[in-house]
mmCIF file of C-alpha atoms in Angstrom:
data_model
loop_
_atom_site.group_PDB
_atom_site.id
_atom_site.type_symbol
_atom_site.label_atom_id
_atom_site.label_comp_id
_atom_site.label_asym_id
_atom_site.label_seq_id
_atom_site.Cartn_x
_atom_site.Cartn_y
_atom_site.Cartn_z
ATOM 1 C CA MET A 655 -66.336 65.789 63.301
ATOM 2 C CA ALA A 656 -63.701 68.515 63.177
ATOM 3 C CA GLY A 657 -60.664 67.810 60.927
ATOM 4 C CA HIS A 658 -62.243 64.977 58.950
ATOM 5 C CA GLU A 659 -62.716 66.155 55.315
ATOM 6 C CA GLY A 660 -63.428 62.906 53.501
ATOM 7 C CA PRO A 661 -62.388 59.385 52.784
ATOM 8 C CA PRO A 662 -58.658 58.645 52.800
ATOM 9 C CA ASP A 663 -58.602 58.112 49.027
ATOM 10 C CA GLY A 664 -60.424 61.343 48.276
ATOM 11 C CA THR A 665 -63.893 61.929 46.949
ATOM 12 C CA PRO A 666 -65.288 59.066 44.840
ATOM 13 C CA GLU A 667 -65.149 59.674 41.099
ATOM 14 C CA ARG A 668 -68.902 59.962 40.620
ATOM 15 C CA ALA A 669 -69.666 61.553 43.935
ATOM 16 C CA PRO A 670 -70.480 65.212 44.057
ATOM 17 C CA GLY A 671 -67.332 67.232 44.000
ATOM 18 C CA GLY A 672 -65.416 64.506 42.095
ATOM 19 C CA GLY A 673 -62.796 65.194 39.414
ATOM 20 C CA ASP A 674 -65.176 64.632 36.463
ATOM 21 C CA ASP A 675 -67.534 67.469 37.354
ATOM 22 C CA GLU A 676 -65.863 69.931 35.002
ATOM 23 C CA TYR A 677 -66.496 67.642 31.910
ATOM 24 C CA ARG A 678 -70.204 67.066 32.657
ATOM 25 C CA SER A 679 -71.213 70.008 30.524
ATOM 26 C CA ILE A 680 -69.631 68.404 27.398
ATOM 27 C CA VAL A 681 -72.115 66.230 25.592
ATOM 28 C CA PHE A 682 -71.299 64.145 22.419
ATOM 29 C CA ASP A 683 -74.474 63.567 20.500
ATOM 30 C CA GLU A 684 -74.874 60.804 17.924
ATOM 31 C CA ALA A 685 -74.314 63.102 14.935
ATOM 32 C CA PHE A 686 -70.983 64.285 16.331
ATOM 33 C CA VAL A 687 -69.793 60.782 16.939
ATOM 34 C CA LYS A 688 -70.701 59.690 13.382
ATOM 35 C CA ALA A 689 -68.998 62.689 11.865
ATOM 36 C CA ALA A 690 -65.759 62.206 13.798
ATOM 37 C CA ARG A 691 -62.740 61.119 11.630
ATOM 38 C CA LEU A 692 -60.608 58.450 13.251
ATOM 39 C CA GLU A 693 -57.047 57.911 12.023
ATOM 40 C CA GLU A 694 -54.652 55.231 13.295
ATOM 41 C CA TYR A 695 -50.929 55.707 12.654
ATOM 42 C CA SER A 696 -48.816 52.842 11.392
ATOM 43 C CA ALA A 697 -46.044 51.326 13.496
ATOM 44 C CA ARG A 698 -43.377 53.153 11.434
ATOM 45 C CA GLU A 699 -45.246 56.435 11.835
ATOM 46 C CA ARG A 700 -45.636 55.915 15.555
ATOM 47 C CA VAL A 701 -41.928 55.242 15.933
ATOM 48 C CA GLY A 702 -40.858 58.042 13.646
ATOM 49 C CA ASP A 703 -37.133 58.835 13.901
ATOM 50 C CA HIS A 704 -36.854 57.195 17.257
ATOM 51 C CA THR A 705 -34.056 54.569 17.399
ATOM 52 C CA PRO A 706 -34.876 51.604 19.582
ATOM 53 C CA ALA A 707 -32.596 51.194 22.583
ATOM 54 C CA VAL A 708 -32.192 47.479 21.834
ATOM 55 C CA ARG A 709 -31.470 46.386 18.267
ATOM 56 C CA SER A 710 -33.565 43.465 17.126
ATOM 57 C CA ARG A 711 -31.672 40.217 16.468
ATOM 58 C CA ARG A 712 -31.441 39.063 12.862
ATOM 59 C CA PRO A 713 -33.094 35.693 12.439
ATOM 60 C CA GLN A 714 -30.533 32.919 11.866
ATOM 61 C CA ARG A 715 -30.637 31.107 8.561
ATOM 62 C CA PRO A 716 -31.535 27.439 8.785
ATOM 63 C CA GLY A 717 -28.287 26.332 7.030
ATOM 64 C CA ALA A 718 -25.897 28.450 9.089
ATOM 65 C CA SER A 719 -25.432 25.892 11.860
ATOM 66 C CA ARG A 720 -24.817 23.151 9.311
ATOM 67 C CA GLN A 721 -22.161 25.235 7.523
ATOM 68 C CA ALA A 722 -20.459 25.920 10.832
ATOM 69 C CA LEU A 723 -20.407 22.196 11.620
ATOM 70 C CA VAL A 724 -18.903 21.379 8.210
ATOM 71 C CA LEU A 725 -16.241 24.037 8.713
ATOM 72 C CA VAL A 726 -15.304 22.590 12.112
ATOM 73 C CA LEU A 727 -15.067 19.085 10.626
ATOM 74 C CA LEU A 728 -12.838 20.300 7.784
ATOM 75 C CA ILE A 729 -10.506 22.022 10.214
ATOM 76 C CA ALA A 730 -10.343 18.889 12.370
ATOM 77 C CA LEU A 731 -9.637 16.730 9.289
ATOM 78 C CA ALA A 732 -6.845 19.029 8.116
ATOM 79 C CA PHE A 733 -5.324 19.055 11.583
ATOM 80 C CA GLY A 734 -5.481 15.267 11.848
ATOM 81 C CA THR A 735 -3.912 14.850 8.383
ATOM 82 C CA ALA A 736 -1.067 17.166 9.343
ATOM 83 C CA ILE A 737 -0.403 15.114 12.467
ATOM 84 C CA TYR A 738 -0.524 11.829 10.506
ATOM 85 C CA MET A 739 1.855 13.075 7.825
ATOM 86 C CA GLY A 740 4.206 14.251 10.521
ATOM 87 C CA VAL A 741 4.288 10.806 12.124
ATOM 88 C CA ARG A 742 4.250 8.616 9.016
ATOM 89 C CA HIS A 743 5.228 9.777 5.551
ATOM 90 C CA PRO A 744 6.993 8.333 2.478
ATOM 91 C CA TYR A 745 10.081 10.471 2.986
ATOM 92 C CA ARG A 746 12.949 9.529 5.233
ATOM 93 C CA GLN A 747 13.826 11.478 8.315
ATOM 94 C CA PRO A 748 17.148 13.349 8.159
ATOM 95 C CA GLY A 749 20.060 11.100 9.059
ATOM 96 C CA VAL A 750 18.356 7.879 7.898
ATOM 97 C CA PRO A 751 20.043 6.373 4.775
ATOM 98 C CA ALA A 752 17.893 6.248 1.659
ATOM 99 C CA ALA A 753 17.069 2.933 -0.001
ATOM 100 C CA ALA A 754 19.714 2.080 -2.618
ATOM 101 C CA PRO A 755 18.566 0.901 -6.070
ATOM 102 C CA LEU A 756 18.400 -2.827 -6.729
ATOM 103 C CA ARG A 757 21.340 -4.462 -8.483
ATOM 104 C CA SER A 758 20.459 -7.635 -10.356
ATOM 105 C CA THR A 759 22.023 -10.180 -12.697
ATOM 106 C CA VAL A 760 20.358 -12.886 -14.779
ATOM 107 C CA VAL A 761 22.591 -15.642 -16.155
ATOM 108 C CA PRO A 762 21.031 -18.175 -18.586
ATOM 109 C CA LEU A 763 22.118 -21.802 -18.516
ATOM 110 C CA THR A 764 21.824 -23.749 -21.750
ATOM 111 C CA PRO A 765 21.431 -27.549 -22.008
ATOM 112 C CA GLU A 766 24.124 -29.744 -23.543
ATOM 113 C CA GLY A 767 21.528 -31.610 -25.602
ATOM 114 C CA PRO A 768 17.764 -31.938 -25.925
ATOM 115 C CA VAL A 769 15.811 -31.075 -22.791
ATOM 116 C CA PRO A 770 14.596 -34.292 -21.063
ATOM 117 C CA GLY A 771 10.842 -34.719 -20.785
ATOM 118 C CA GLY A 772 8.382 -36.880 -18.914
ATOM 119 C CA GLU A 773 5.847 -36.880 -16.113
ATOM 120 C CA PRO A 774 6.568 -34.303 -13.373
ATOM 121 C CA ALA A 775 6.669 -36.884 -10.557
ATOM 122 C CA LYS A 776 9.260 -39.037 -12.351
ATOM 123 C CA LEU A 777 11.325 -36.017 -13.397
ATOM 124 C CA PHE A 778 11.500 -34.803 -9.794
ATOM 125 C CA ALA A 779 12.321 -38.261 -8.481
ATOM 126 C CA ASP A 780 15.247 -38.632 -10.894
ATOM 127 C CA SER A 781 16.706 -35.168 -10.144
ATOM 128 C CA PRO A 782 18.662 -33.725 -7.201
ATOM 129 C CA ALA A 783 15.376 -32.032 -6.236
ATOM 130 C CA ALA A 784 13.960 -35.379 -5.035
ATOM 131 C CA GLY A 785 14.812 -34.529 -1.434
ATOM 132 C CA PHE A 786 13.864 -30.848 -1.572
ATOM 133 C CA GLY A 787 11.073 -29.282 0.384
ATOM 134 C CA THR A 788 7.796 -28.342 -1.257
ATOM 135 C CA GLY A 789 6.573 -24.768 -1.580
ATOM 136 C CA ALA A 790 6.886 -22.367 1.348
ATOM 137 C CA ALA A 791 7.792 -25.271 3.659
ATOM 138 C CA GLY A 792 11.079 -25.549 1.799
ATOM 139 C CA ILE A 793 12.137 -22.070 2.981
ATOM 140 C CA GLU A 794 13.394 -22.584 6.513
ATOM 141 C CA LEU A 795 14.355 -19.671 8.752
ATOM 142 C CA PRO A 796 17.227 -19.636 11.243
ATOM 143 C CA ASP A 797 16.711 -19.272 14.980
ATOM 144 C CA PRO A 798 16.421 -15.547 15.739
ATOM 145 C CA ASP A 799 18.535 -13.678 18.243
ATOM 146 C CA SER A 800 19.027 -10.033 19.048
ATOM 147 C CA THR A 801 21.878 -8.046 17.512
ATOM 148 C CA ARG A 802 23.642 -4.959 18.814
ATOM 149 C CA HIS A 803 21.001 -2.496 17.562
ATOM 150 C CA PHE A 804 18.014 -4.762 16.821
ATOM 151 C CA THR A 805 15.906 -6.687 19.287
ATOM 152 C CA GLU A 806 14.966 -10.332 18.870
ATOM 153 C CA ASP A 807 11.419 -9.327 17.934
ATOM 154 C CA GLN A 808 12.782 -7.059 15.195
ATOM 155 C CA VAL A 809 14.960 -9.892 13.859
ATOM 156 C CA VAL A 810 11.898 -12.169 13.780
ATOM 157 C CA GLN A 811 9.987 -9.478 11.915
ATOM 158 C CA ALA A 812 12.788 -9.108 9.348
ATOM 159 C CA LEU A 813 13.038 -12.866 8.788
ATOM 160 C CA THR A 814 9.269 -13.228 8.424
ATOM 161 C CA ALA A 815 9.081 -10.343 5.942
ATOM 162 C CA SER A 816 11.945 -11.861 3.944
ATOM 163 C CA LYS A 817 10.226 -15.237 3.726
ATOM 164 C CA ASP A 818 6.979 -13.579 2.661
ATOM 165 C CA TYR A 819 8.873 -11.850 -0.142
ATOM 166 C CA LEU A 820 10.587 -15.078 -1.252
ATOM 167 C CA VAL A 821 7.260 -16.914 -1.337
ATOM 168 C CA THR A 822 5.489 -14.129 -3.215
ATOM 169 C CA SER A 823 8.289 -13.526 -5.724
ATOM 170 C CA ALA A 824 9.315 -17.125 -6.503
ATOM 171 C CA LEU A 825 6.520 -19.520 -5.453
ATOM 172 C CA ASP A 826 3.193 -17.748 -5.951
ATOM 173 C CA VAL A 827 1.434 -19.243 -8.972
ATOM 174 C CA HIS A 828 0.092 -15.882 -10.152
ATOM 175 C CA THR A 829 3.531 -14.292 -9.937
ATOM 176 C CA LEU A 830 5.154 -17.164 -11.832
ATOM 177 C CA THR A 831 2.664 -16.851 -14.697
ATOM 178 C CA GLY A 832 3.254 -13.107 -15.023
ATOM 179 C CA GLY A 833 -0.064 -11.884 -13.669
ATOM 180 C CA ASN A 834 0.741 -10.796 -10.125
ATOM 181 C CA VAL A 835 3.118 -7.885 -9.587
ATOM 182 C CA ARG A 836 1.201 -5.871 -6.984
ATOM 183 C CA ASP A 837 1.895 -8.284 -4.125
ATOM 184 C CA VAL A 838 5.619 -7.977 -4.772
ATOM 185 C CA ARG A 839 5.526 -4.198 -5.133
ATOM 186 C CA ILE A 840 3.696 -3.468 -1.878
ATOM 187 C CA GLN A 841 6.385 -5.284 0.125
ATOM 188 C CA LEU A 842 9.108 -2.958 -1.173
ATOM 189 C CA ASP A 843 10.326 0.299 0.319
ATOM 190 C CA PRO A 844 8.382 3.099 -1.480
ATOM 191 C CA GLN A 845 11.686 4.600 -2.622
ATOM 192 C CA GLN A 846 12.174 1.531 -4.846
ATOM 193 C CA HIS A 847 8.735 1.724 -6.464
ATOM 194 C CA GLY A 848 9.963 3.937 -9.292
ATOM 195 C CA GLN A 849 12.719 1.487 -10.259
ATOM 196 C CA PHE A 850 10.306 -1.434 -9.937
ATOM 197 C CA ASP A 851 7.691 0.221 -12.170
ATOM 198 C CA GLN A 852 10.288 1.090 -14.807
ATOM 199 C CA SER A 853 11.567 -2.506 -14.765
ATOM 200 C CA LEU A 854 8.090 -3.715 -15.686
ATOM 201 C CA ALA A 855 7.256 -0.962 -18.169
ATOM 202 C CA ARG A 856 10.663 -0.935 -19.926
ATOM 203 C CA PRO A 857 12.652 -4.035 -18.882
ATOM 204 C CA ALA A 858 16.326 -4.002 -19.772
ATOM 205 C CA ASP A 859 19.318 -6.226 -19.130
ATOM 206 C CA ASP A 860 21.339 -3.390 -17.588
ATOM 207 C CA GLY A 861 21.730 -4.653 -14.025
ATOM 208 C CA ARG A 862 19.029 -2.259 -12.785
ATOM 209 C CA HIS A 863 15.807 -2.753 -14.718
ATOM 210 C CA ALA A 864 15.234 -6.470 -15.312
ATOM 211 C CA ALA A 865 11.753 -7.515 -14.219
ATOM 212 C CA THR A 866 13.178 -10.972 -13.508
ATOM 213 C CA GLY A 867 15.515 -9.368 -11.000
ATOM 214 C CA TRP A 868 12.536 -8.627 -8.770
ATOM 215 C CA MET A 869 10.643 -11.888 -9.256
ATOM 216 C CA VAL A 870 10.655 -15.214 -11.067
ATOM 217 C CA ARG A 871 8.178 -14.976 -13.940
ATOM 218 C CA PHE A 872 7.631 -17.114 -17.023
ATOM 219 C CA ASP A 873 6.256 -15.937 -20.332
ATOM 220 C CA PRO A 874 2.565 -16.951 -20.150
ATOM 221 C CA GLU A 875 2.408 -17.132 -23.956
ATOM 222 C CA HIS A 876 5.186 -19.699 -23.956
ATOM 223 C CA VAL A 877 4.821 -21.990 -20.938
ATOM 224 C CA ARG A 878 2.537 -22.977 -18.093
ATOM 225 C CA LEU A 879 3.081 -24.837 -14.835
ATOM 226 C CA ALA A 880 2.764 -28.606 -15.086
ATOM 227 C CA GLU A 881 2.947 -28.901 -11.285
ATOM 228 C CA ARG A 882 1.857 -26.167 -8.892
ATOM 229 C CA GLN A 883 4.117 -27.371 -6.087
ATOM 230 C CA VAL A 884 7.646 -26.019 -6.545
ATOM 231 C CA ARG A 885 10.624 -27.875 -5.043
ATOM 232 C CA VAL A 886 12.841 -25.643 -2.875
ATOM 233 C CA ASP A 887 16.103 -26.020 -1.008
ATOM 234 C CA GLY A 888 18.488 -23.468 0.478
ATOM 235 C CA ALA A 889 19.355 -21.350 3.471
ATOM 236 C CA VAL A 890 18.543 -17.984 5.044
ATOM 237 C CA ARG A 891 20.980 -15.975 7.161
ATOM 238 C CA TYR A 892 20.940 -12.584 8.828
ATOM 239 C CA ALA A 893 23.523 -10.146 10.152
ATOM 240 C CA GLU A 894 23.714 -6.532 11.220
ATOM 241 C CA VAL A 895 25.629 -4.542 8.599
ATOM 242 C CA GLY A 896 25.460 -1.122 10.251
ATOM 243 C CA ASP A 897 24.060 0.802 13.140
ATOM 244 C CA GLN A 898 20.786 1.217 11.302
ATOM 245 C CA GLU A 899 20.575 -1.792 8.939
ATOM 246 C CA LEU A 900 19.867 -5.480 9.297
ATOM 247 C CA GLU A 901 20.604 -7.681 6.269
ATOM 248 C CA VAL A 902 18.903 -10.975 5.441
ATOM 249 C CA SER A 903 20.586 -13.083 2.757
ATOM 250 C CA ALA A 904 18.848 -16.014 1.058
ATOM 251 C CA ASP A 905 20.349 -18.599 -1.292
ATOM 252 C CA HIS A 906 17.865 -21.095 -2.739
ATOM 253 C CA VAL A 907 17.402 -23.485 -5.607
ATOM 254 C CA PHE A 908 13.870 -23.561 -7.045
ATOM 255 C CA VAL A 909 12.847 -26.356 -9.425
ATOM 256 C CA TYR A 910 9.696 -25.933 -11.529
ATOM 257 C CA ALA A 911 7.847 -28.425 -13.750
ATOM 258 C CA LEU A 912 6.716 -26.760 -16.995
ATOM 259 C CA ARG A 913 4.687 -27.588 -20.102
ATOM 260 C CA PRO A 914 4.058 -25.718 -23.354
ATOM 261 C CA ALA A 915 1.303 -23.116 -23.138
ATOM 262 C CA LYS A 916 -0.129 -24.238 -26.487
ATOM 263 C CA ALA A 917 0.349 -27.828 -27.545
ATOM 264 C CA SER A 918 -1.549 -30.916 -28.605
ATOM 265 C CA ALA A 919 -2.973 -33.215 -25.959
ATOM 266 C CA ALA A 920 -0.171 -35.732 -26.501
ATOM 267 C CA ALA A 921 2.599 -33.108 -26.382
ATOM 268 C CA ALA A 922 1.063 -31.440 -23.339
ATOM 269 C CA LYS A 923 1.756 -34.548 -21.272
ATOM 270 C CA GLU A 924 5.499 -34.066 -21.708
ATOM 271 C CA ALA A 925 6.793 -31.863 -18.913
ATOM 272 C CA SER A 926 10.316 -30.652 -18.288
ATOM 273 C CA LEU A 927 12.144 -29.250 -15.287
ATOM 274 C CA PHE A 928 13.389 -25.703 -15.018
ATOM 275 C CA THR A 929 15.959 -24.840 -12.346
ATOM 276 C CA VAL A 930 16.587 -21.423 -10.809
ATOM 277 C CA ARG A 931 19.448 -20.637 -8.441
ATOM 278 C CA ARG A 932 18.437 -17.403 -6.742
ATOM 279 C CA GLN A 933 20.573 -15.396 -4.347
ATOM 280 C CA VAL A 934 18.930 -12.439 -2.640
ATOM 281 C CA ARG A 935 20.103 -9.764 -0.209
ATOM 282 C CA ILE A 936 17.391 -7.877 1.672
ATOM 283 C CA ARG A 937 17.987 -4.958 4.008
ATOM 284 C CA PHE A 938 15.913 -3.425 6.789
ATOM 285 C CA ASP A 939 16.319 -0.279 8.820
ATOM 286 C CA HIS A 940 14.128 0.674 11.773
ATOM 287 C CA ASP A 941 11.705 2.574 9.514
ATOM 288 C CA ASP A 942 11.303 -0.484 7.267
ATOM 289 C CA LEU A 943 10.505 -2.687 10.244
ATOM 290 C CA ARG A 944 8.035 -0.142 11.576
ATOM 291 C CA ASP A 945 6.313 0.202 8.197
ATOM 292 C CA ARG A 946 6.511 -3.544 7.406
ATOM 293 C CA GLN A 947 8.463 -3.124 4.183
ATOM 294 C CA LEU A 948 11.876 -4.165 2.845
ATOM 295 C CA GLU A 949 14.718 -2.896 0.677
ATOM 296 C CA LEU A 950 15.759 -5.330 -2.024
ATOM 297 C CA ALA A 951 19.512 -4.708 -2.331
ATOM 298 C CA GLU A 952 20.765 -7.379 -4.744
ATOM 299 C CA THR A 953 19.581 -10.450 -6.624
ATOM 300 C CA ALA A 954 21.503 -12.974 -8.724
ATOM 301 C CA LEU A 955 19.507 -15.342 -10.896
ATOM 302 C CA THR A 956 21.081 -18.331 -12.677
ATOM 303 C CA ALA A 957 18.458 -20.315 -14.561
ATOM 304 C CA GLY A 958 18.044 -22.974 -17.220
ATOM 305 C CA PRO A 959 17.473 -24.521 -19.573
ATOM 306 C CA LEU A 960 17.501 -21.249 -21.529
ATOM 307 C CA ALA A 961 18.940 -20.273 -24.865
ATOM 308 C CA CYS A 962 22.075 -18.182 -24.447
ATOM 309 C CA THR A 963 20.655 -15.596 -26.828
ATOM 310 C CA ALA A 964 17.309 -15.341 -24.994
ATOM 311 C CA ASP A 965 16.360 -11.979 -23.511
ATOM 312 C CA ALA A 966 15.516 -12.816 -19.904
ATOM 313 C CA SER A 967 14.935 -9.240 -18.695
ATOM 314 C CA ALA A 968 11.141 -9.257 -19.027
ATOM 315 C CA TYR A 969 10.244 -12.960 -18.789
ATOM 316 C CA LEU A 970 11.997 -16.297 -18.566
ATOM 317 C CA ARG A 971 11.363 -18.294 -21.777
ATOM 318 C CA PRO A 972 12.600 -21.828 -20.987
ATOM 319 C CA LEU A 973 13.584 -24.457 -23.497
ATOM 320 C CA LEU A 974 11.000 -27.211 -23.092
ATOM 321 C CA ALA A 975 11.038 -30.985 -23.506
ATOM 322 C CA GLY A 976 12.833 -32.048 -26.695
ATOM 323 C CA GLU A 977 14.185 -28.557 -27.460
ATOM 324 C CA ARG A 978 17.877 -27.657 -27.618
ATOM 325 C CA ASP A 979 19.981 -24.531 -27.880
ATOM 326 C CA PRO A 980 22.066 -24.365 -31.060
ATOM 327 C CA GLN A 981 24.547 -22.053 -29.351
ATOM 328 C CA LYS A 982 26.664 -23.503 -26.546
ATOM 329 C CA ALA A 983 28.451 -21.704 -23.723
ATOM 330 C CA PRO A 984 32.179 -22.395 -23.161
ATOM 331 C CA HIS A 985 31.820 -24.090 -19.766
ATOM 332 C CA GLY A 986 29.247 -25.597 -17.435
ATOM 333 C CA THR A 987 27.598 -24.205 -14.323
ATOM 334 C CA ASN A 988 25.907 -26.342 -11.711
ATOM 335 C CA PRO A 989 23.022 -24.496 -9.954
ATOM 336 C CA PHE A 990 23.065 -27.160 -7.222
ATOM 337 C CA ALA A 991 26.603 -26.215 -6.185
ATOM 338 C CA THR A 992 27.319 -25.028 -2.661
ATOM 339 C CA PRO A 993 27.247 -21.263 -1.955
ATOM 340 C CA GLY A 994 30.232 -19.425 -3.362
ATOM 341 C CA GLN A 995 30.711 -21.820 -6.315
ATOM 342 C CA LEU A 996 28.173 -20.149 -8.572
ATOM 343 C CA SER A 997 29.655 -18.951 -11.842
ATOM 344 C CA GLY A 998 29.153 -15.372 -12.934
ATOM 345 C CA SER A 999 29.464 -15.966 -16.688
ATOM 346 C CA LEU A 1000 26.946 -14.367 -19.021
ATOM 347 C CA CYS A 1001 25.868 -17.810 -20.237
ATOM 348 C CA GLY A 1002 26.695 -21.272 -18.940
ATOM 349 C CA VAL A 1003 25.999 -24.891 -19.707
ATOM 350 C CA LEU A 1004 23.351 -26.438 -17.504
ATOM 351 C CA ASP A 1005 24.662 -29.298 -15.393
ATOM 352 C CA THR A 1006 21.614 -30.876 -13.755
ATOM 353 C CA GLY A 1007 23.660 -33.213 -11.573
ATOM 354 C CA GLN A 1008 21.723 -36.214 -12.908
ATOM 355 C CA GLU A 1009 23.532 -39.465 -13.538
ATOM 356 C CA THR A 1010 23.455 -40.659 -17.136
#
């Protein structure tokens, strides 16, 4: 048929007239094939100087992701610490008054004769402490009310913190025997920690560094408690003393029953009473209330029976049953007197108020 030259896809490869006809005359015999030298180029040789269009990705080390995670955590920790230190730190904000150092006095009271002895129950019953409260129950707090710059809740918080301090510093058995100082320290404003630590490490009767100004503590080598329950009587008051300070004042009489630390069985049965009149002024600002701490401003301790020559800066070393002080003070001081009648002499004569 005219115009039709072949199949649409051209002449089949092996059909006559196909594209392989010109190579049919070339014949590779077996000897030629065996003698042929085949050489295969390596990958580097095949590539040569050609630079790939896409650079291969370096395999990631197994520990890289872990190091990145640690780095992120460290950054987050540093950031969180910076925020925390900005909100709460041991330094006062500008404009807030710093905690003043504690001022303290310790006045020994000496007995007029030998110290009376006996069983603790009878000694208490025959003393003005017969009607006192016992332990923490003897420290009663006033009804709270708001002040000009402090809410009622803040006043309650200040009164509660003050009572906790009074209990820890004058009633706790471990504090009284000289073993517990940490529980007193942690209640104080951190700015008073240095003075407190120096008072314990190097006590001195200088009005600033007497350990007995911070707490009532007896020399454990000299005495021990004959009765764990201390008799307490006194009052607690509060008042605002500035735009940023609330003051709690406490005036209490504490009566302890003591025995010698080392004595025979017969002598150990003889107890004696030791009386402490303790006046304390505690101050709080808004930071103290927020941080649940207090500033101990002033303490006055009048205690006996003690020898007038006794050093009461580190420990109280009472005169016990049957003992007397050879040196007498010029006048008497009654620790059971009403507030404002307490003598400020360096040494006084103990007037127990007992009828003879």
